[in-house]
Amino acid sequence: MTPRLWAACTLGVLLVALIGYAAVTVPWQRPPAPRADQIAALGELPAEQVARAREFHSALRPGAYGGLAIGLLGALLLGLTPLGSRLVAWAGRPFGDHWIAQAVLGGLLVVLVAELLTLPFAAWRHTVVVRYGISTQTWGPWAVDVAKSFAVGAVIGAIALLGFFTVTRLAPRWWWAFGAVGAATLVVLLSFVLPVVVEPIFNKFTPMAAGPLRTELMDLAARDGVPVGDVLVADASRRTRAVNAYVSGFGPTRRIVVYDTLLAEAAPAEVVSVAAHELGHAKRHDVLTGTIVGALGAAAAVIALYLLGSLGWLLRRAGVDAMGEPRAIALLLALVTLAGLAAGPVQALVSRRVEARADAHALALTGDPAAFEAMQRRLGSVNLSDPDPPPWEYLMTASHPSTVERMAAARAYARGER
Ligand SMILES: [Zn+2]
């Protein structure tokens, strides 16, 4: 068997494993949230608030879709013409065309160009979220956040590219096998290391002061059988008015993180409701499941890239000789961008189903649908989310059930519908 045939067979096995695993672990059947309840809930929300949320999203759309279109166009222009390969070659020239310089500096340059193309749209988006009072950041701290994100991406990207092209050089015919294992390992590593290492770069965390709420949250976790080390408060208010909470870490490092904005805004029963939702994610190991799906997907993607590398016309378009050389970085980026776009709606659907299950968990754990519904109302109004977004946008991008869906789920739960 040739390496290519092995690669095709392995890709087939990975895709079957991926689909099989998702079929079994994703809660495809969502808890009831009748449309009649959704419409009733929508009617009860203040009309002015609904109008303002819709206005906010209309204002965001040109920037969001413009950025998406220009980002895609830029990636295709760099990757499917010789432009990207020339950029990479140019970056390596001062270093005698050394492959390490091409891989690291060339990779950074390509990503930087792509980033600069979409930066104006990100800035536009920032002006909108400031105008609507969601973001509290001035341009200085905003720019610092952008630079930090790029730096984090640059470090991870440089390590990944260096590893990838080391393997393609050492094993020109079998790199797909090592690359697949490497990509899967990287996904697992990032999933567990990122929250611990990257979170503190963007936020400060302080243990929640001892008091009735902290005690209640720790009790809730104990009652749920999810061991939690601590309850931390994140200083999100220095950047946003949006409210949120999450559970991160695993085993002894697992902690409940609550935004300080949530504590300032919400009644204690509502904070408990949000924490119960997050405990639902921890209890069903949603992060681990997502990591396994991501790892299988990353391994499959590397093999798919290897197989695409046998398409002569594609390589000629990009002005490169092989998929495994650093000058192909822009081509790799273009293909990954296209795959990400195609996978987006599927990812959103899976995410919505998992979120609906966490909501059901919160309702069952607290037995307090009134507080749950109050919290959903508050989340919707503070974060200015469209309570009942247009169906196409919902299907393409929504990672969570809509506000009215979540309110309807609480009402169905209150009636004893499961
Ligand atoms: Zn969630």
Short mmCIF file of C-alpha atoms in Angstrom, two decimals, residues 5-348:
data_model
loop_
_atom_site.label_atom_id
_atom_site.label_comp_id
_atom_site.label_asym_id
_atom_site.label_seq_id
_atom_site.Cartn_x
_atom_site.Cartn_y
_atom_site.Cartn_z
CA LEU A 5 -3.72 4.94 0.24
CA TRP A 6 -2.88 4.53 3.93
CA ALA A 7 -3.72 8.18 4.45
CA ALA A 8 -7.07 7.85 2.68
CA CYS A 9 -7.98 4.77 4.75
CA THR A 10 -6.92 6.45 8.01
CA LEU A 11 -8.96 9.53 7.11
CA GLY A 12 -11.99 7.30 6.52
CA VAL A 13 -11.55 5.59 9.89
CA LEU A 14 -11.14 8.96 11.66
CA LEU A 15 -14.27 10.38 10.04
CA VAL A 16 -16.31 7.31 11.01
CA ALA A 17 -14.95 7.56 14.58
CA LEU A 18 -15.73 11.29 14.68
CA ILE A 19 -19.29 10.86 13.44
CA GLY A 20 -19.88 7.83 15.66
CA TYR A 21 -18.55 9.59 18.75
CA ALA A 22 -20.63 12.70 18.07
CA ALA A 23 -23.73 10.60 17.38
CA VAL A 24 -23.41 8.96 20.80
CA THR A 25 -22.24 11.89 22.98
CA VAL A 26 -24.15 14.89 21.58
CA PRO A 27 -27.64 15.22 23.13
CA TRP A 28 -29.38 15.58 19.75
CA GLN A 29 -32.80 15.39 21.37
CA ARG A 30 -33.29 18.71 23.11
CA PRO A 31 -35.49 19.25 26.17
CA PRO A 32 -38.92 20.75 25.33
CA ALA A 33 -39.13 24.52 24.67
CA PRO A 34 -42.51 24.88 22.90
CA ARG A 35 -42.76 27.64 20.30
CA ALA A 36 -46.03 28.81 21.89
CA ASP A 37 -44.13 29.50 25.14
CA GLN A 38 -41.40 31.24 23.17
CA ILE A 39 -43.91 33.58 21.52
CA ALA A 40 -45.59 34.26 24.87
CA ALA A 41 -42.17 35.00 26.46
CA LEU A 42 -41.25 37.33 23.60
CA GLY A 43 -44.53 39.21 24.10
CA GLU A 44 -43.74 39.73 27.78
CA LEU A 45 -40.30 41.26 27.20
CA PRO A 46 -40.30 45.08 27.20
CA ALA A 47 -40.86 46.12 23.56
CA GLU A 48 -38.27 48.87 23.90
CA GLN A 49 -35.61 46.38 25.03
CA VAL A 50 -36.37 44.02 22.13
CA ALA A 51 -36.19 46.92 19.66
CA ARG A 52 -32.88 48.12 21.07
CA ALA A 53 -31.36 44.62 20.92
CA ARG A 54 -32.45 44.26 17.28
CA GLU A 55 -31.07 47.71 16.45
CA PHE A 56 -27.76 46.72 18.08
CA HIS A 57 -27.50 43.56 15.97
CA SER A 58 -28.39 45.44 12.78
CA ALA A 59 -25.59 47.86 13.59
CA LEU A 60 -23.15 44.98 14.10
CA ARG A 61 -24.02 43.11 10.88
CA PRO A 62 -22.14 45.20 8.27
CA GLY A 63 -18.92 44.97 10.31
CA ALA A 64 -19.35 41.29 11.10
CA TYR A 65 -20.17 40.14 7.58
CA GLY A 66 -17.79 42.62 5.99
CA GLY A 67 -14.98 41.30 8.17
CA LEU A 68 -15.92 37.72 7.36
CA ALA A 69 -16.00 38.40 3.61
CA ILE A 70 -12.73 40.36 3.55
CA GLY A 71 -11.03 37.78 5.78
CA LEU A 72 -12.11 34.98 3.45
CA LEU A 73 -11.19 36.94 0.35
CA GLY A 74 -7.78 37.77 1.81
CA ALA A 75 -7.11 34.16 2.80
CA LEU A 76 -8.09 32.92 -0.68
CA LEU A 77 -6.06 35.63 -2.40
CA LEU A 78 -2.96 34.78 -0.36
CA GLY A 79 -3.44 31.01 -0.52
CA LEU A 80 -4.77 30.38 -4.02
CA THR A 81 -2.39 32.72 -5.83
CA PRO A 82 1.43 32.81 -5.59
CA LEU A 83 1.12 35.95 -3.41
CA GLY A 84 1.29 34.06 -0.09
CA SER A 85 4.20 31.84 -1.11
CA ARG A 86 6.13 34.95 -2.23
CA LEU A 87 5.49 36.59 1.17
CA VAL A 88 6.87 33.54 2.97
CA ALA A 89 9.91 33.38 0.68
CA TRP A 90 10.52 37.09 1.22
CA ALA A 91 10.43 36.67 5.02
CA GLY A 92 13.09 33.95 4.81
CA ARG A 93 15.41 35.79 2.42
CA PRO A 94 17.48 37.72 5.04
CA PHE A 95 18.20 34.34 6.69
CA GLY A 96 19.51 32.60 3.57
CA ASP A 97 16.07 31.11 2.78
CA HIS A 98 16.36 28.90 5.85
CA TRP A 99 13.23 26.82 6.33
CA ILE A 100 12.90 27.75 10.03
CA ALA A 101 12.83 31.47 9.16
CA GLN A 102 10.29 30.78 6.43
CA ALA A 103 8.12 28.65 8.72
CA VAL A 104 8.10 31.02 11.72
CA LEU A 105 8.55 34.51 10.24
CA GLY A 106 6.72 33.68 7.01
CA GLY A 107 3.86 32.18 8.98
CA LEU A 108 3.67 35.24 11.25
CA LEU A 109 3.76 37.56 8.24
CA VAL A 110 0.91 35.75 6.44
CA VAL A 111 -1.23 35.73 9.58
CA LEU A 112 -0.38 39.39 10.27
CA VAL A 113 -1.49 40.42 6.78
CA ALA A 114 -4.74 38.47 7.21
CA GLU A 115 -5.21 40.05 10.63
CA LEU A 116 -4.56 43.60 9.36
CA LEU A 117 -7.17 43.11 6.62
CA THR A 118 -9.90 42.41 9.18
CA LEU A 119 -8.64 44.83 11.86
CA PRO A 120 -10.70 47.80 10.58
CA PHE A 121 -13.84 45.66 10.89
CA ALA A 122 -12.90 44.67 14.44
CA ALA A 123 -12.40 48.37 15.24
CA TRP A 124 -15.78 49.19 13.70
CA ARG A 125 -17.37 46.47 15.81
CA HIS A 126 -15.71 48.00 18.87
CA THR A 127 -17.26 51.41 18.16
CA VAL A 128 -20.70 49.75 18.00
CA VAL A 129 -20.35 47.80 21.26
CA VAL A 130 -19.09 50.97 22.97
CA ARG A 131 -21.95 53.04 21.53
CA TYR A 132 -24.48 50.56 22.89
CA GLY A 133 -22.80 50.51 26.28
CA ILE A 134 -21.68 46.86 26.21
CA SER A 135 -17.94 47.52 26.12
CA THR A 136 -16.38 49.85 28.67
CA GLN A 137 -12.97 49.84 26.95
CA THR A 138 -11.29 52.89 25.50
CA TRP A 139 -9.06 52.49 22.43
CA GLY A 140 -5.86 52.04 24.46
CA PRO A 141 -6.90 48.94 26.43
CA TRP A 142 -8.73 47.63 23.35
CA ALA A 143 -5.51 47.80 21.33
CA VAL A 144 -3.62 46.11 24.17
CA ASP A 145 -6.14 43.23 24.09
CA VAL A 146 -5.77 42.91 20.30
CA ALA A 147 -1.97 42.83 20.65
CA LYS A 148 -2.16 40.26 23.47
CA SER A 149 -4.43 38.01 21.38
CA PHE A 150 -2.04 38.25 18.44
CA ALA A 151 0.94 37.48 20.70
CA VAL A 152 -0.76 34.40 22.16
CA GLY A 153 -1.71 33.24 18.65
CA ALA A 154 1.83 33.95 17.39
CA VAL A 155 3.47 31.82 20.08
CA ILE A 156 1.08 28.88 19.58
CA GLY A 157 1.23 29.26 15.78
CA ALA A 158 5.05 29.40 15.71
CA ILE A 159 5.31 26.22 17.80
CA ALA A 160 2.73 24.44 15.63
CA LEU A 161 4.39 25.52 12.34
CA LEU A 162 7.87 24.63 13.58
CA GLY A 163 6.66 21.18 14.65
CA PHE A 164 4.70 20.66 11.44
CA PHE A 165 7.52 21.52 9.04
CA THR A 166 10.07 19.58 11.09
CA VAL A 167 7.92 16.51 10.54
CA THR A 168 7.34 17.18 6.82
CA ARG A 169 11.12 17.47 6.36
CA LEU A 170 11.96 14.34 8.34
CA ALA A 171 9.22 12.20 6.82
CA PRO A 172 8.27 13.62 3.41
CA ARG A 173 5.98 10.65 2.59
CA TRP A 174 4.57 9.85 6.02
CA TRP A 175 4.29 13.30 7.61
CA TRP A 176 0.51 13.06 7.58
CA ALA A 177 0.64 10.29 10.23
CA PHE A 178 2.96 12.19 12.60
CA GLY A 179 1.19 15.46 11.80
CA ALA A 180 -2.21 13.96 12.64
CA VAL A 181 -0.96 12.69 16.01
CA GLY A 182 0.77 16.03 16.66
CA ALA A 183 -2.32 18.08 15.80
CA ALA A 184 -4.55 15.93 18.03
CA THR A 185 -2.05 16.22 20.89
CA LEU A 186 -1.87 19.98 20.45
CA VAL A 187 -5.67 20.27 20.66
CA VAL A 188 -5.73 18.24 23.91
CA LEU A 189 -2.84 20.23 25.37
CA LEU A 190 -4.35 23.62 24.47
CA SER A 191 -7.72 22.65 25.84
CA PHE A 192 -6.26 21.95 29.27
CA VAL A 193 -3.39 24.45 29.31
CA LEU A 194 -5.06 27.47 27.66
CA PRO A 195 -7.60 28.22 30.40
CA VAL A 196 -4.94 28.06 33.09
CA VAL A 197 -2.21 29.96 31.22
CA VAL A 198 -4.16 32.37 29.02
CA GLU A 199 -7.04 33.44 31.30
CA PRO A 200 -4.72 35.40 33.65
CA ILE A 201 -3.28 37.32 30.66
CA PHE A 202 -6.69 38.94 30.10
CA ASN A 203 -8.29 38.99 33.56
CA LYS A 204 -7.47 39.11 37.26
CA PHE A 205 -9.07 36.48 39.47
CA THR A 206 -9.72 36.84 43.17
CA PRO A 207 -11.30 34.26 45.48
CA MET A 208 -14.91 35.16 46.29
CA ALA A 209 -15.16 36.54 49.81
CA ALA A 210 -16.61 34.11 52.36
CA GLY A 211 -20.34 34.69 52.72
CA PRO A 212 -23.75 33.16 52.08
CA LEU A 213 -23.39 33.17 48.26
CA ARG A 214 -19.98 31.47 48.26
CA THR A 215 -21.27 28.87 50.72
CA GLU A 216 -24.35 28.29 48.58
CA LEU A 217 -22.29 27.85 45.41
CA MET A 218 -19.90 25.38 47.09
CA ASP A 219 -22.89 23.49 48.54
CA LEU A 220 -24.53 23.42 45.11
CA ALA A 221 -21.41 21.86 43.58
CA ALA A 222 -21.17 19.32 46.41
CA ARG A 223 -24.86 18.43 46.04
CA ASP A 224 -24.29 17.98 42.32
CA GLY A 225 -21.32 15.68 42.95
CA VAL A 226 -18.94 17.97 41.05
CA PRO A 227 -15.86 18.67 43.19
CA VAL A 228 -14.91 22.35 43.00
CA GLY A 229 -11.74 23.80 44.53
CA ASP A 230 -12.76 27.44 44.73
CA VAL A 231 -15.12 30.18 43.58
CA LEU A 232 -13.26 33.01 41.81
CA VAL A 233 -14.39 36.45 40.71
CA ALA A 234 -13.03 37.78 37.39
CA ASP A 235 -12.59 41.56 36.98
CA ALA A 236 -14.54 41.57 33.71
CA SER A 237 -15.96 45.03 34.44
CA ARG A 238 -12.77 46.71 33.26
CA ARG A 239 -13.67 45.65 29.73
CA THR A 240 -17.37 44.95 29.52
CA ARG A 241 -20.82 45.31 31.07
CA ALA A 242 -21.77 41.84 29.84
CA VAL A 243 -22.46 39.24 32.52
CA ASN A 244 -21.22 35.64 32.52
CA ALA A 245 -19.87 32.75 34.56
CA TYR A 246 -18.06 29.52 33.72
CA VAL A 247 -16.41 26.47 35.22
CA SER A 248 -12.81 25.76 34.17
CA GLY A 249 -10.03 23.39 35.10
CA PHE A 250 -10.49 19.76 36.07
CA GLY A 251 -9.97 17.62 39.16
CA PRO A 252 -8.52 19.64 42.05
CA THR A 253 -8.00 22.77 39.89
CA ARG A 254 -11.66 22.98 38.90
CA ARG A 255 -13.17 26.32 39.85
CA ILE A 256 -16.34 28.28 39.35
CA VAL A 257 -15.53 31.69 37.84
CA VAL A 258 -18.11 34.46 38.16
CA TYR A 259 -17.83 37.84 36.39
CA ASP A 260 -17.86 40.75 38.84
CA THR A 261 -20.48 42.29 36.54
CA LEU A 262 -22.79 39.35 37.26
CA LEU A 263 -22.40 39.81 41.02
CA ALA A 264 -23.15 43.52 40.69
CA GLU A 265 -26.24 42.96 38.50
CA ALA A 266 -27.97 39.77 39.48
CA ALA A 267 -29.85 38.50 42.52
CA PRO A 268 -28.05 35.65 44.38
CA ALA A 269 -30.65 33.08 43.21
CA GLU A 270 -29.85 34.02 39.61
CA VAL A 271 -26.11 33.64 40.18
CA VAL A 272 -26.85 30.18 41.60
CA SER A 273 -28.85 29.43 38.44
CA VAL A 274 -25.92 30.37 36.18
CA ALA A 275 -23.49 28.37 38.31
CA ALA A 276 -25.82 25.36 38.13
CA HIS A 277 -25.77 25.61 34.32
CA GLU A 278 -21.96 25.65 34.38
CA LEU A 279 -21.86 22.69 36.76
CA GLY A 280 -24.00 20.88 34.17
CA HIS A 281 -21.16 21.30 31.65
CA ALA A 282 -18.64 20.00 34.19
CA LYS A 283 -20.79 17.07 35.22
CA ARG A 284 -21.36 15.86 31.64
CA HIS A 285 -17.67 16.45 30.78
CA ASP A 286 -18.63 18.74 27.90
CA VAL A 287 -15.12 20.23 27.69
CA LEU A 288 -13.56 16.76 27.44
CA THR A 289 -16.10 15.71 24.78
CA GLY A 290 -15.41 18.90 22.82
CA THR A 291 -11.68 18.26 23.11
CA ILE A 292 -11.98 14.70 21.77
CA VAL A 293 -14.12 15.88 18.85
CA GLY A 294 -11.61 18.68 18.21
CA ALA A 295 -8.65 16.29 18.36
CA LEU A 296 -10.25 13.82 15.92
CA GLY A 297 -11.20 16.74 13.65
CA ALA A 298 -7.67 18.19 13.73
CA ALA A 299 -6.11 14.81 12.90
CA ALA A 300 -8.56 14.35 10.02
CA ALA A 301 -7.81 17.88 8.77
CA VAL A 302 -4.04 17.22 8.60
CA ILE A 303 -4.59 14.05 6.57
CA ALA A 304 -7.06 15.84 4.29
CA LEU A 305 -4.42 18.55 3.68
CA TYR A 306 -1.88 15.85 2.81
CA LEU A 307 -4.29 14.28 0.32
CA LEU A 308 -5.13 17.69 -1.19
CA GLY A 309 -1.38 18.09 -1.67
CA SER A 310 -1.56 15.55 -4.50
CA LEU A 311 -3.69 17.95 -6.56
CA GLY A 312 -1.16 19.43 -8.98
CA TRP A 313 -3.39 22.28 -10.12
CA LEU A 314 -3.93 23.43 -6.51
CA LEU A 315 -0.18 23.56 -5.83
CA ARG A 316 0.48 25.36 -9.12
CA ARG A 317 -2.18 27.95 -8.25
CA ALA A 318 -0.43 28.61 -4.95
CA GLY A 319 3.00 28.64 -6.58
CA VAL A 320 4.41 25.85 -4.39
CA ASP A 321 5.92 22.42 -5.07
CA ALA A 322 4.43 20.52 -2.13
CA MET A 323 2.00 20.91 0.76
CA GLY A 324 4.81 20.10 3.22
CA GLU A 325 7.02 23.12 2.47
CA PRO A 326 6.85 26.39 4.43
CA ARG A 327 5.95 28.37 1.30
CA ALA A 328 2.60 26.52 1.36
CA ILE A 329 1.61 28.21 4.66
CA ALA A 330 -0.84 30.59 2.98
CA LEU A 331 -2.40 27.71 1.02
CA LEU A 332 -2.81 25.77 4.29
CA LEU A 333 -4.40 28.82 5.91
CA ALA A 334 -6.84 29.28 3.00
CA LEU A 335 -7.93 25.62 3.14
CA VAL A 336 -8.31 25.71 6.92
CA THR A 337 -10.36 28.94 6.66
CA LEU A 338 -12.70 27.32 4.12
CA ALA A 339 -13.09 24.19 6.27
CA GLY A 340 -13.80 26.32 9.35
CA LEU A 341 -16.51 28.22 7.50
CA ALA A 342 -18.16 24.99 6.34
CA ALA A 343 -17.99 23.45 9.83
CA GLY A 344 -19.39 26.57 11.54
CA PRO A 345 -23.13 25.77 11.36
CA VAL A 346 -22.56 22.16 12.50
CA GLN A 347 -20.46 23.36 15.44
CA ALA A 348 -23.17 25.88 16.33
#
